[in-house]
Short mmCIF file of C-alpha atoms and ligand atoms in Angstrom, two decimals:
data_model
loop_
_atom_site.label_atom_id
_atom_site.label_comp_id
_atom_site.label_asym_id
_atom_site.label_seq_id
_atom_site.Cartn_x
_atom_site.Cartn_y
_atom_site.Cartn_z
CA MET A 1 -107.91 -45.00 -42.31
CA LYS A 2 -107.63 -44.25 -38.66
CA LEU A 3 -107.11 -41.22 -36.39
CA TRP A 4 -105.22 -43.38 -33.98
CA GLY A 5 -102.62 -46.23 -34.21
CA GLY A 6 -99.19 -44.66 -32.83
CA ARG A 7 -99.07 -46.80 -29.88
CA PHE A 8 -100.21 -50.08 -31.69
CA LYS A 9 -97.82 -52.66 -33.18
CA ASN A 10 -100.29 -54.96 -35.09
CA ALA A 11 -103.23 -54.09 -37.36
CA GLU A 12 -106.76 -54.22 -36.01
CA SER A 13 -108.69 -57.29 -37.02
CA LYS A 14 -111.19 -56.68 -39.85
CA LEU A 15 -113.88 -58.27 -37.82
CA MET A 16 -113.40 -55.63 -35.05
CA GLU A 17 -113.05 -52.83 -37.51
CA ASP A 18 -116.51 -53.82 -38.70
CA PHE A 19 -117.87 -54.23 -35.39
CA ASN A 20 -116.49 -50.85 -34.12
CA SER A 21 -117.60 -48.62 -37.05
CA SER A 22 -120.65 -46.26 -36.80
CA LEU A 23 -120.18 -44.74 -39.97
CA SER A 24 -123.24 -46.50 -41.66
CA PHE A 25 -125.40 -44.64 -39.15
CA ASP A 26 -123.71 -41.66 -37.70
CA LYS A 27 -123.24 -40.34 -41.34
CA THR A 28 -126.44 -38.78 -40.77
CA LEU A 29 -124.76 -36.32 -38.34
CA TYR A 30 -122.48 -34.99 -41.30
CA TYR A 31 -124.00 -31.55 -41.34
CA GLU A 32 -123.68 -31.07 -37.81
CA ASP A 33 -120.28 -32.37 -37.67
CA ILE A 34 -119.20 -29.89 -39.99
CA ILE A 35 -120.71 -26.74 -38.42
CA GLY A 36 -119.35 -27.86 -35.01
CA SER A 37 -116.01 -28.16 -36.53
CA ILE A 38 -116.18 -24.76 -38.18
CA ALA A 39 -117.24 -23.10 -34.82
CA HIS A 40 -114.32 -24.96 -33.14
CA VAL A 41 -111.79 -23.81 -35.69
CA LYS A 42 -113.07 -20.16 -35.33
CA MET A 43 -112.35 -20.33 -31.86
CA LEU A 44 -109.11 -21.83 -31.99
CA VAL A 45 -108.08 -18.73 -34.15
CA LYS A 46 -109.78 -16.28 -32.04
CA CYS A 47 -107.79 -17.69 -28.92
CA GLU A 48 -104.50 -17.71 -31.02
CA ILE A 49 -104.12 -21.46 -30.65
CA ILE A 50 -103.74 -22.24 -34.38
CA SER A 51 -102.96 -19.14 -37.20
CA GLU A 52 -105.75 -17.52 -38.97
CA GLU A 53 -104.07 -18.79 -42.19
CA ASP A 54 -104.43 -22.47 -41.11
CA GLY A 55 -108.00 -21.64 -39.64
CA ASN A 56 -109.07 -20.25 -43.17
CA LYS A 57 -107.75 -23.27 -45.00
CA ILE A 58 -109.51 -25.73 -42.68
CA ILE A 59 -112.78 -23.84 -42.96
CA GLU A 60 -112.48 -23.77 -46.74
CA GLY A 61 -111.88 -27.40 -46.74
CA LEU A 62 -114.86 -28.14 -44.60
CA ASP A 63 -117.10 -25.82 -46.79
CA SER A 64 -115.98 -27.76 -49.88
CA ILE A 65 -116.68 -31.17 -48.20
CA LEU A 66 -120.15 -30.10 -47.23
CA LYS A 67 -120.69 -28.87 -50.84
CA ASP A 68 -119.37 -32.04 -52.28
CA ILE A 69 -121.71 -34.26 -49.88
CA GLU A 70 -124.79 -32.27 -50.70
CA GLU A 71 -124.07 -32.23 -54.41
CA GLY A 72 -123.78 -35.94 -54.38
CA LYS A 73 -120.07 -35.65 -55.39
CA LEU A 74 -118.63 -37.15 -52.11
CA LYS A 75 -120.47 -40.22 -50.77
CA ILE A 76 -120.08 -40.85 -47.01
CA GLU A 77 -118.68 -44.43 -47.08
CA GLY A 78 -115.65 -46.40 -46.87
CA ASP A 79 -113.33 -48.06 -44.24
CA TYR A 80 -113.76 -45.08 -41.34
CA GLU A 81 -114.55 -45.75 -37.89
CA ASP A 82 -117.01 -42.99 -37.56
CA ILE A 83 -118.32 -39.76 -39.23
CA HIS A 84 -115.58 -37.76 -37.20
CA SER A 85 -112.73 -39.74 -38.92
CA PHE A 86 -114.27 -39.53 -42.31
CA MET A 87 -114.25 -35.67 -41.98
CA GLU A 88 -110.79 -35.48 -40.49
CA VAL A 89 -109.27 -37.90 -43.08
CA ASN A 90 -111.05 -36.23 -46.11
CA LEU A 91 -110.00 -32.86 -44.83
CA ILE A 92 -106.23 -33.76 -44.65
CA GLU A 93 -106.52 -35.47 -47.99
CA ARG A 94 -107.83 -31.91 -49.30
CA ILE A 95 -105.78 -29.27 -47.59
CA GLY A 96 -102.77 -31.08 -46.30
CA ASP A 97 -101.03 -30.53 -43.14
CA ALA A 98 -103.10 -27.62 -41.81
CA GLY A 99 -105.99 -30.29 -41.65
CA LYS A 100 -104.05 -32.05 -39.02
CA LYS A 101 -104.65 -29.12 -36.72
CA MET A 102 -108.39 -29.12 -36.67
CA HIS A 103 -108.67 -31.50 -33.96
CA THR A 104 -106.47 -29.42 -31.58
CA ALA A 105 -108.14 -28.92 -28.11
CA ARG A 106 -110.82 -31.52 -28.83
CA SER A 107 -111.72 -35.08 -28.47
CA ARG A 108 -114.40 -37.20 -30.42
CA ASN A 109 -116.20 -37.51 -26.85
CA ASP A 110 -117.18 -33.79 -27.04
CA GLN A 111 -117.46 -33.86 -30.62
CA VAL A 112 -120.07 -36.50 -30.89
CA ALA A 113 -121.93 -35.09 -28.05
CA LEU A 114 -122.08 -31.92 -29.76
CA ASP A 115 -123.08 -33.36 -33.01
CA MET A 116 -126.10 -35.37 -31.45
CA ARG A 117 -127.24 -32.25 -29.35
CA LEU A 118 -127.33 -30.08 -32.42
CA TYR A 119 -129.05 -32.73 -34.51
CA SER A 120 -131.50 -33.54 -31.63
CA LYS A 121 -132.38 -29.96 -31.32
CA LYS A 122 -132.93 -29.53 -35.07
CA ARG A 123 -135.07 -32.60 -35.40
CA ALA A 124 -137.13 -32.20 -32.32
CA GLN A 125 -138.17 -28.90 -33.73
CA GLU A 126 -139.36 -30.45 -36.72
CA VAL A 127 -141.45 -32.85 -34.77
CA VAL A 128 -142.99 -29.66 -33.09
CA GLU A 129 -143.88 -27.99 -36.21
CA ASN A 130 -145.63 -31.18 -37.49
CA LEU A 131 -147.56 -31.45 -34.09
CA SER A 132 -148.65 -27.92 -34.65
CA ARG A 133 -149.98 -28.93 -38.09
CA LEU A 134 -151.91 -31.92 -36.53
CA LEU A 135 -153.42 -29.67 -33.94
CA GLY A 136 -154.63 -27.33 -36.57
CA THR A 137 -155.99 -30.21 -38.58
CA ILE A 138 -157.79 -31.62 -35.33
CA LYS A 139 -159.44 -28.33 -34.49
CA THR A 140 -160.73 -27.75 -37.96
CA LEU A 141 -162.10 -31.35 -38.23
CA ALA A 142 -163.74 -30.83 -34.52
CA GLU A 143 -165.43 -27.62 -35.41
CA LYS A 144 -166.64 -28.67 -38.68
CA ASN A 145 -168.28 -31.89 -37.09
CA ASP A 146 -170.12 -30.54 -33.90
CA TYR A 147 -172.43 -33.58 -33.94
CA ILE A 148 -174.02 -35.23 -31.22
CA MET A 149 -172.53 -38.76 -30.82
CA PRO A 150 -172.35 -41.48 -28.24
CA GLY A 151 -169.69 -41.26 -25.51
CA TYR A 152 -168.28 -44.53 -24.21
CA THR A 153 -166.92 -46.05 -21.09
CA HIS A 154 -165.96 -49.97 -21.17
CA MET A 155 -166.59 -49.61 -24.81
CA GLN A 156 -170.30 -49.48 -23.76
CA ARG A 157 -172.48 -46.59 -24.75
CA ALA A 158 -172.44 -44.30 -21.78
CA GLN A 159 -173.55 -40.64 -22.12
CA VAL A 160 -174.09 -38.16 -25.20
CA VAL A 161 -171.03 -36.20 -26.21
CA THR A 162 -170.27 -34.50 -29.51
CA PHE A 163 -167.63 -35.56 -32.21
CA LYS A 164 -166.11 -32.09 -31.60
CA HIS A 165 -165.59 -32.79 -27.85
CA HIS A 166 -164.12 -36.10 -28.58
CA MET A 167 -161.57 -34.86 -30.91
CA MET A 168 -160.60 -31.99 -28.50
CA ALA A 169 -159.70 -34.52 -26.12
CA TYR A 170 -156.84 -35.63 -28.70
CA PHE A 171 -156.23 -31.83 -29.32
CA ASN A 172 -155.08 -31.67 -25.67
CA MET A 173 -153.07 -34.77 -25.53
CA PHE A 174 -151.10 -33.68 -28.51
CA SER A 175 -150.64 -29.96 -27.16
CA ARG A 176 -149.05 -31.49 -24.03
CA ASP A 177 -146.77 -33.61 -26.37
CA LYS A 178 -145.75 -30.52 -28.09
CA LYS A 179 -145.06 -28.84 -24.91
CA ARG A 180 -143.07 -31.51 -23.61
CA ILE A 181 -140.76 -31.55 -26.58
CA GLU A 182 -140.29 -27.82 -26.27
CA ASN A 183 -139.46 -28.19 -22.68
CA SER A 184 -136.80 -30.99 -23.62
CA ILE A 185 -135.30 -28.75 -26.24
CA GLU A 186 -135.14 -25.99 -23.62
CA ILE A 187 -133.33 -28.31 -21.10
CA MET A 188 -130.78 -29.77 -23.54
CA ASP A 189 -129.88 -26.43 -24.81
CA GLU A 190 -126.27 -26.40 -23.55
CA SER A 191 -123.08 -26.83 -25.69
CA PRO A 192 -120.64 -29.73 -24.57
CA LEU A 193 -117.92 -28.56 -26.96
CA GLY A 194 -114.80 -27.76 -25.04
CA CYS A 195 -115.06 -30.70 -22.46
CA CYS A 196 -112.76 -32.72 -24.86
CA ALA A 197 -112.34 -36.37 -23.83
CA LEU A 198 -113.62 -35.77 -20.05
CA ALA A 199 -111.49 -33.22 -18.14
CA GLY A 200 -111.18 -30.03 -20.51
CA THR A 201 -107.81 -28.84 -21.85
CA THR A 202 -104.59 -27.15 -21.18
CA TYR A 203 -105.30 -24.71 -23.91
CA ASN A 204 -106.77 -21.35 -23.24
CA THR A 205 -110.00 -22.25 -24.92
CA ASP A 206 -113.30 -20.20 -25.19
CA ARG A 207 -116.35 -22.40 -24.65
CA ALA A 208 -118.79 -19.60 -24.28
CA PHE A 209 -117.75 -18.49 -27.69
CA THR A 210 -118.29 -21.69 -29.59
CA ALA A 211 -121.80 -22.19 -27.60
CA LYS A 212 -122.78 -18.76 -28.71
CA GLU A 213 -121.66 -19.50 -32.34
CA LEU A 214 -123.93 -22.78 -32.56
CA GLY A 215 -126.82 -21.11 -31.25
CA PHE A 216 -126.94 -22.60 -27.53
CA LYS A 217 -127.65 -20.72 -24.47
CA GLY A 218 -124.40 -21.40 -23.27
CA PRO A 219 -121.76 -24.17 -22.47
CA VAL A 220 -122.43 -27.01 -20.06
CA ASN A 221 -120.93 -26.57 -16.42
CA ASN A 222 -119.36 -29.92 -15.76
CA PHE A 223 -116.88 -31.78 -18.30
CA LEU A 224 -117.69 -35.38 -17.05
CA ASP A 225 -121.44 -34.62 -17.50
CA GLY A 226 -121.05 -32.76 -20.80
CA VAL A 227 -119.35 -35.92 -22.59
CA SER A 228 -121.53 -38.68 -21.00
CA ASP A 229 -124.94 -36.86 -20.75
CA ARG A 230 -127.53 -38.60 -22.87
CA ASP A 231 -130.54 -37.49 -20.79
CA TYR A 232 -131.81 -35.33 -23.94
CA ILE A 233 -131.82 -38.59 -26.02
CA ILE A 234 -133.67 -40.54 -23.48
CA GLU A 235 -136.07 -37.59 -22.64
CA LEU A 236 -137.04 -37.00 -26.27
CA THR A 237 -137.46 -40.78 -26.91
CA SER A 238 -139.87 -40.77 -24.07
CA ASP A 239 -141.64 -37.68 -25.27
CA PHE A 240 -142.16 -39.60 -28.65
CA SER A 241 -143.33 -42.66 -26.87
CA LEU A 242 -146.19 -40.59 -25.26
CA ALA A 243 -146.88 -38.99 -28.52
CA MET A 244 -147.00 -42.44 -30.13
CA MET A 245 -149.45 -43.77 -27.43
CA HIS A 246 -151.62 -40.83 -28.18
CA LEU A 247 -151.63 -41.62 -31.88
CA SER A 248 -152.23 -45.30 -31.41
CA ARG A 249 -155.19 -44.62 -29.28
CA LEU A 250 -156.59 -42.42 -31.87
CA SER A 251 -155.86 -45.04 -34.56
CA GLU A 252 -157.53 -47.65 -32.51
CA GLU A 253 -160.79 -45.27 -32.59
CA ILE A 254 -160.23 -44.77 -36.26
CA ILE A 255 -160.05 -48.42 -36.86
CA ILE A 256 -163.11 -49.09 -34.88
CA TRP A 257 -165.14 -46.09 -36.15
CA SER A 258 -164.34 -47.29 -39.99
CA THR A 259 -165.88 -50.84 -39.34
CA LYS A 260 -169.20 -51.34 -40.67
CA GLU A 261 -170.47 -52.41 -37.18
CA PHE A 262 -169.84 -48.63 -36.22
CA ASP A 263 -169.73 -46.82 -39.30
CA PHE A 264 -169.11 -43.41 -37.70
CA ILE A 265 -166.57 -42.21 -40.41
CA GLN A 266 -165.42 -42.91 -43.98
CA LEU A 267 -161.63 -43.00 -44.44
CA SER A 268 -160.46 -41.29 -47.69
CA ASP A 269 -159.09 -43.43 -50.54
CA GLU A 270 -155.90 -41.85 -50.33
CA PHE A 271 -155.30 -43.20 -46.80
CA SER A 272 -156.85 -46.90 -47.20
CA THR A 273 -155.69 -49.91 -48.82
CA GLY A 274 -157.35 -52.84 -50.44
CA SER A 275 -157.20 -56.66 -50.17
CA SER A 276 -155.54 -58.75 -52.77
CA ILE A 277 -158.37 -61.46 -52.45
CA MET A 278 -161.58 -59.85 -51.32
CA PRO A 279 -162.53 -57.10 -53.74
CA GLN A 280 -165.01 -55.40 -51.37
CA LYS A 281 -162.17 -54.53 -48.63
CA LYS A 282 -161.16 -51.11 -47.71
CA ASN A 283 -158.85 -51.50 -45.03
CA PRO A 284 -157.46 -48.92 -42.53
CA ASP A 285 -153.75 -49.85 -42.77
CA ALA A 286 -152.46 -46.25 -42.08
CA ALA A 287 -154.06 -46.39 -38.71
CA GLU A 288 -153.13 -49.87 -37.84
CA LEU A 289 -149.44 -49.16 -38.96
CA ILE A 290 -149.35 -46.03 -36.48
CA ARG A 291 -150.63 -48.57 -33.86
CA GLY A 292 -148.19 -50.98 -34.62
CA LYS A 293 -145.18 -48.59 -34.65
CA ALA A 294 -145.81 -47.24 -31.36
CA GLY A 295 -144.48 -50.64 -29.84
CA ARG A 296 -141.33 -49.97 -32.05
CA VAL A 297 -140.81 -46.33 -30.50
CA TYR A 298 -141.18 -47.81 -26.87
CA GLY A 299 -138.69 -50.43 -27.90
CA ASP A 300 -136.02 -47.64 -28.85
CA LEU A 301 -136.77 -46.01 -25.42
CA VAL A 302 -136.16 -49.05 -23.16
CA SER A 303 -133.01 -50.05 -25.34
CA ILE A 304 -131.21 -46.53 -24.58
CA LEU A 305 -132.30 -46.45 -20.90
CA THR A 306 -130.89 -49.84 -20.82
CA THR A 307 -127.65 -48.94 -22.33
CA MET A 308 -127.23 -46.01 -20.12
CA LYS A 309 -128.10 -47.68 -16.96
CA GLY A 310 -124.84 -49.08 -15.80
CA LEU A 311 -122.23 -46.78 -17.18
CA PRO A 312 -119.75 -45.05 -14.83
CA LEU A 313 -118.57 -41.67 -15.94
CA ALA A 314 -117.38 -40.39 -18.38
CA TYR A 315 -117.52 -41.68 -22.10
CA ASN A 316 -117.96 -45.29 -22.89
CA LYS A 317 -118.29 -46.84 -26.37
CA ASP A 318 -121.47 -48.53 -25.39
CA MET A 319 -122.85 -44.85 -25.79
CA GLN A 320 -122.50 -45.32 -29.64
CA GLU A 321 -125.58 -47.41 -29.30
CA ASP A 322 -127.66 -44.21 -28.72
CA LYS A 323 -128.06 -43.32 -32.32
CA GLU A 324 -129.84 -45.90 -34.26
CA GLY A 325 -132.72 -46.39 -31.86
CA PHE A 326 -132.99 -42.50 -31.59
CA PHE A 327 -132.81 -41.79 -35.26
CA ASP A 328 -135.66 -44.84 -35.72
CA ALA A 329 -137.77 -43.19 -32.95
CA LEU A 330 -137.57 -39.68 -34.49
CA ASN A 331 -138.26 -40.96 -37.98
CA THR A 332 -141.10 -43.05 -36.73
CA VAL A 333 -142.90 -40.35 -34.79
CA LEU A 334 -142.46 -37.85 -37.62
CA SER A 335 -144.02 -40.33 -40.47
CA CYS A 336 -146.79 -41.15 -37.92
CA ILE A 337 -147.67 -37.66 -37.16
CA LYS A 338 -147.64 -36.71 -41.03
CA ILE A 339 -149.85 -39.69 -41.82
CA MET A 340 -152.31 -39.00 -38.92
CA ASN A 341 -152.65 -35.41 -40.25
CA GLY A 342 -153.47 -36.63 -43.90
CA MET A 343 -155.97 -39.29 -42.66
CA LEU A 344 -157.85 -36.67 -40.44
CA ALA A 345 -157.67 -34.06 -42.98
CA THR A 346 -159.59 -36.30 -45.63
CA LEU A 347 -161.76 -38.39 -43.45
CA LYS A 348 -165.86 -37.83 -43.66
CA VAL A 349 -167.73 -38.02 -40.46
CA LYS A 350 -171.08 -39.69 -40.87
CA LYS A 351 -173.66 -37.44 -38.85
CA ASP A 352 -176.50 -39.70 -39.18
CA SER A 353 -174.83 -42.77 -38.12
CA LEU A 354 -173.64 -40.94 -35.10
CA LEU A 355 -177.26 -39.90 -34.29
CA LYS A 356 -178.71 -43.41 -34.90
CA ALA A 357 -176.24 -44.65 -32.33
CA VAL A 358 -177.09 -42.13 -29.76
CA LYS A 359 -180.76 -43.08 -30.04
CA HIS A 360 -180.16 -46.80 -29.18
CA GLY A 361 -177.90 -46.70 -26.06
CA PHE A 362 -179.91 -45.35 -23.23
CA LEU A 363 -177.53 -42.62 -23.36
CA ASN A 364 -179.81 -40.56 -21.28
CA ALA A 365 -180.28 -42.97 -18.43
CA THR A 366 -178.08 -40.84 -16.18
CA GLU A 367 -180.11 -37.49 -16.79
CA ALA A 368 -183.15 -39.34 -16.25
CA ALA A 369 -181.93 -40.11 -12.87
CA ASP A 370 -180.81 -36.81 -12.33
CA TYR A 371 -184.49 -35.69 -13.27
CA LEU A 372 -185.86 -37.73 -10.44
CA VAL A 373 -183.13 -36.15 -7.94
CA ASN A 374 -184.27 -32.86 -8.90
CA LYS A 375 -187.84 -33.87 -7.93
CA GLY A 376 -186.38 -35.03 -4.32
CA MET A 377 -185.54 -38.47 -4.72
CA ALA A 378 -182.14 -39.57 -3.54
CA PHE A 379 -179.52 -40.30 -6.28
CA ARG A 380 -179.12 -44.15 -5.07
CA ASP A 381 -182.86 -44.61 -5.43
CA ALA A 382 -183.16 -42.78 -8.62
CA HIS A 383 -180.52 -44.94 -10.07
CA ARG A 384 -182.47 -48.11 -8.99
CA VAL A 385 -185.81 -46.77 -10.54
CA ILE A 386 -184.11 -46.11 -13.94
CA GLY A 387 -182.35 -49.28 -13.94
CA GLU A 388 -185.66 -50.95 -13.55
CA ILE A 389 -187.00 -48.55 -16.39
CA VAL A 390 -183.95 -49.67 -18.70
CA LEU A 391 -184.79 -53.59 -18.09
CA TYR A 392 -188.39 -52.83 -19.06
CA CYS A 393 -187.48 -51.00 -22.05
CA GLU A 394 -184.95 -53.50 -23.18
CA GLU A 395 -187.55 -56.16 -23.15
CA LYS A 396 -189.87 -53.83 -25.27
CA SER A 397 -186.95 -52.63 -27.59
CA LEU A 398 -188.05 -48.91 -26.79
CA PRO A 399 -185.92 -45.98 -25.70
CA ILE A 400 -186.82 -44.43 -22.46
CA GLU A 401 -188.27 -41.25 -24.26
CA ASP A 402 -190.71 -43.31 -26.24
CA LEU A 403 -192.62 -44.66 -22.70
CA SER A 404 -195.89 -42.83 -22.13
CA ILE A 405 -196.11 -40.72 -19.05
CA GLU A 406 -198.64 -43.39 -17.58
CA GLN A 407 -195.97 -46.07 -18.20
CA LEU A 408 -193.36 -43.93 -16.37
CA LYS A 409 -195.66 -43.31 -13.44
CA GLU A 410 -195.67 -47.17 -12.87
CA PHE A 411 -192.12 -46.69 -11.82
CA SER A 412 -192.15 -43.35 -9.84
CA GLY A 413 -194.99 -40.88 -9.07
CA LEU A 414 -192.49 -38.20 -9.40
CA PHE A 415 -192.38 -38.43 -13.23
CA ASP A 416 -194.36 -35.59 -15.10
CA LYS A 417 -194.68 -34.31 -18.80
CA ASP A 418 -191.23 -32.41 -18.29
CA ILE A 419 -189.19 -35.45 -18.15
CA TYR A 420 -189.15 -35.71 -22.04
CA GLU A 421 -187.56 -32.26 -22.50
CA PHE A 422 -185.11 -33.07 -19.62
CA ILE A 423 -183.79 -36.22 -21.35
CA ASP A 424 -183.75 -34.89 -24.74
CA TYR A 425 -180.37 -35.57 -26.24
CA GLU A 426 -179.64 -32.08 -27.26
CA ASN A 427 -180.87 -30.78 -24.09
CA THR A 428 -178.62 -33.15 -21.94
CA LEU A 429 -175.75 -32.22 -24.05
CA HIS A 430 -176.15 -28.25 -23.47
CA LYS A 431 -176.66 -29.09 -19.71
CA GLY A 432 -173.46 -31.09 -19.46
CA ILE A 433 -170.67 -30.59 -22.06
CA LYS A 434 -171.86 -27.34 -23.68
CA LYS A 435 -172.16 -25.51 -20.51
CA HIS A 436 -168.99 -26.47 -18.67
CA MET A 437 -166.61 -26.89 -21.56
CA ARG A 438 -165.32 -24.81 -24.51
N1 LIG B 501 -118.72 -43.19 -32.80
C1 LIG B 501 -118.42 -42.76 -31.43
C2 LIG B 501 -119.96 -42.64 -30.73
O1 LIG B 501 -121.04 -42.77 -31.45
C3 LIG B 501 -117.81 -41.45 -31.39
C4 LIG B 501 -117.03 -41.34 -30.11
C5 LIG B 501 -115.80 -41.97 -30.03
N2 LIG B 501 -115.02 -41.59 -29.12
C6 LIG B 501 -113.79 -42.41 -28.81
N3 LIG B 501 -113.35 -42.17 -28.08
N4 LIG B 501 -113.87 -43.64 -29.35
O2 LIG B 501 -120.07 -42.50 -29.65
#
């Protein structure tokens, strides 16, 4: 069932028909396609391009199609080229000749561009809402667990931080992700409806009316750009890729922290899995899947960027390839945010393990060097002195604070009893993170 065929003598090959069809995936756009058509038809009536009577018949027909789809009475399937053909053919079947007027002053090029903008806007908003929820969970987890822990560089114990400060680093990352998506929504908020195939139309249409009706800031201001712009899909997929990168880094930490070697956290049973052979296993599959799915979203981004890079203006059928990857990226990032939220809301932080790790990593070595600097030594010399002390302590399996003042004086006469308070872990924390950060 086609919308075209007048200029053809022979039927399309079945192979070509299947190859060309996008219905199996653009059926996702059914709601946007219907509300877009209703706004278009209202405009056609207002501008006296079709009669009010025909307009009302079309709108009633579209409403009944929407109702039937949502009640499961009408399945979106069959030999249609795409969701737009499906709607028009079904409408004509329902209401007769008036249905043939719906596509006046419109092309599928501006129609699909409109559907995709409406759909992207709505679903991107859903990602924003889920990111807000995740931010709330991270904040609660951070505040509840303001415990001292080792901070790392090169995966080696470096200086004292807190679990709260560590988690708030992710809070900042996800806040930026949220802002980026909000900004992308703001940039894409223009209606392409009325651009028609590529050059507008001879009818006296009202693009500002349909833009307003559909909740856009206004209409796009170039027809060729309007029908061939897919920047917003690329931009959103790029925003999602960044968010996936952050989710993946956090997942990596969760995986490491939940090993027996680290033992910093305990994942809840709800977000863990077992092994079919090893009865003792409790695996962090949720975090591993998120880490794995980041690659998939990056793939979606590279795919759409590559599809668009060589396309001349205006619409080209290559653009039909924008959908599957984008829908996949959207659904993937959404499910990962929800799973991360669940995992963080239910995990337990092991305060004692964190503290134990702090005591065995010379995490106050930098502050011990700062102590000598305060007593007048140049930092580079202090660095060397403390390095020698660390070597000595390593041989004796002792932390710096367990050396006696006599032992310390062997390395430098500048050491005094106040060193112990200066390099106390809680104190270093108060002088560093807590003084300078919220
Ligand atoms: N299925 C097409 C797409 O997703 C819709 C637009 C088709 N336009 C056309 N002139 N063939 O891009």
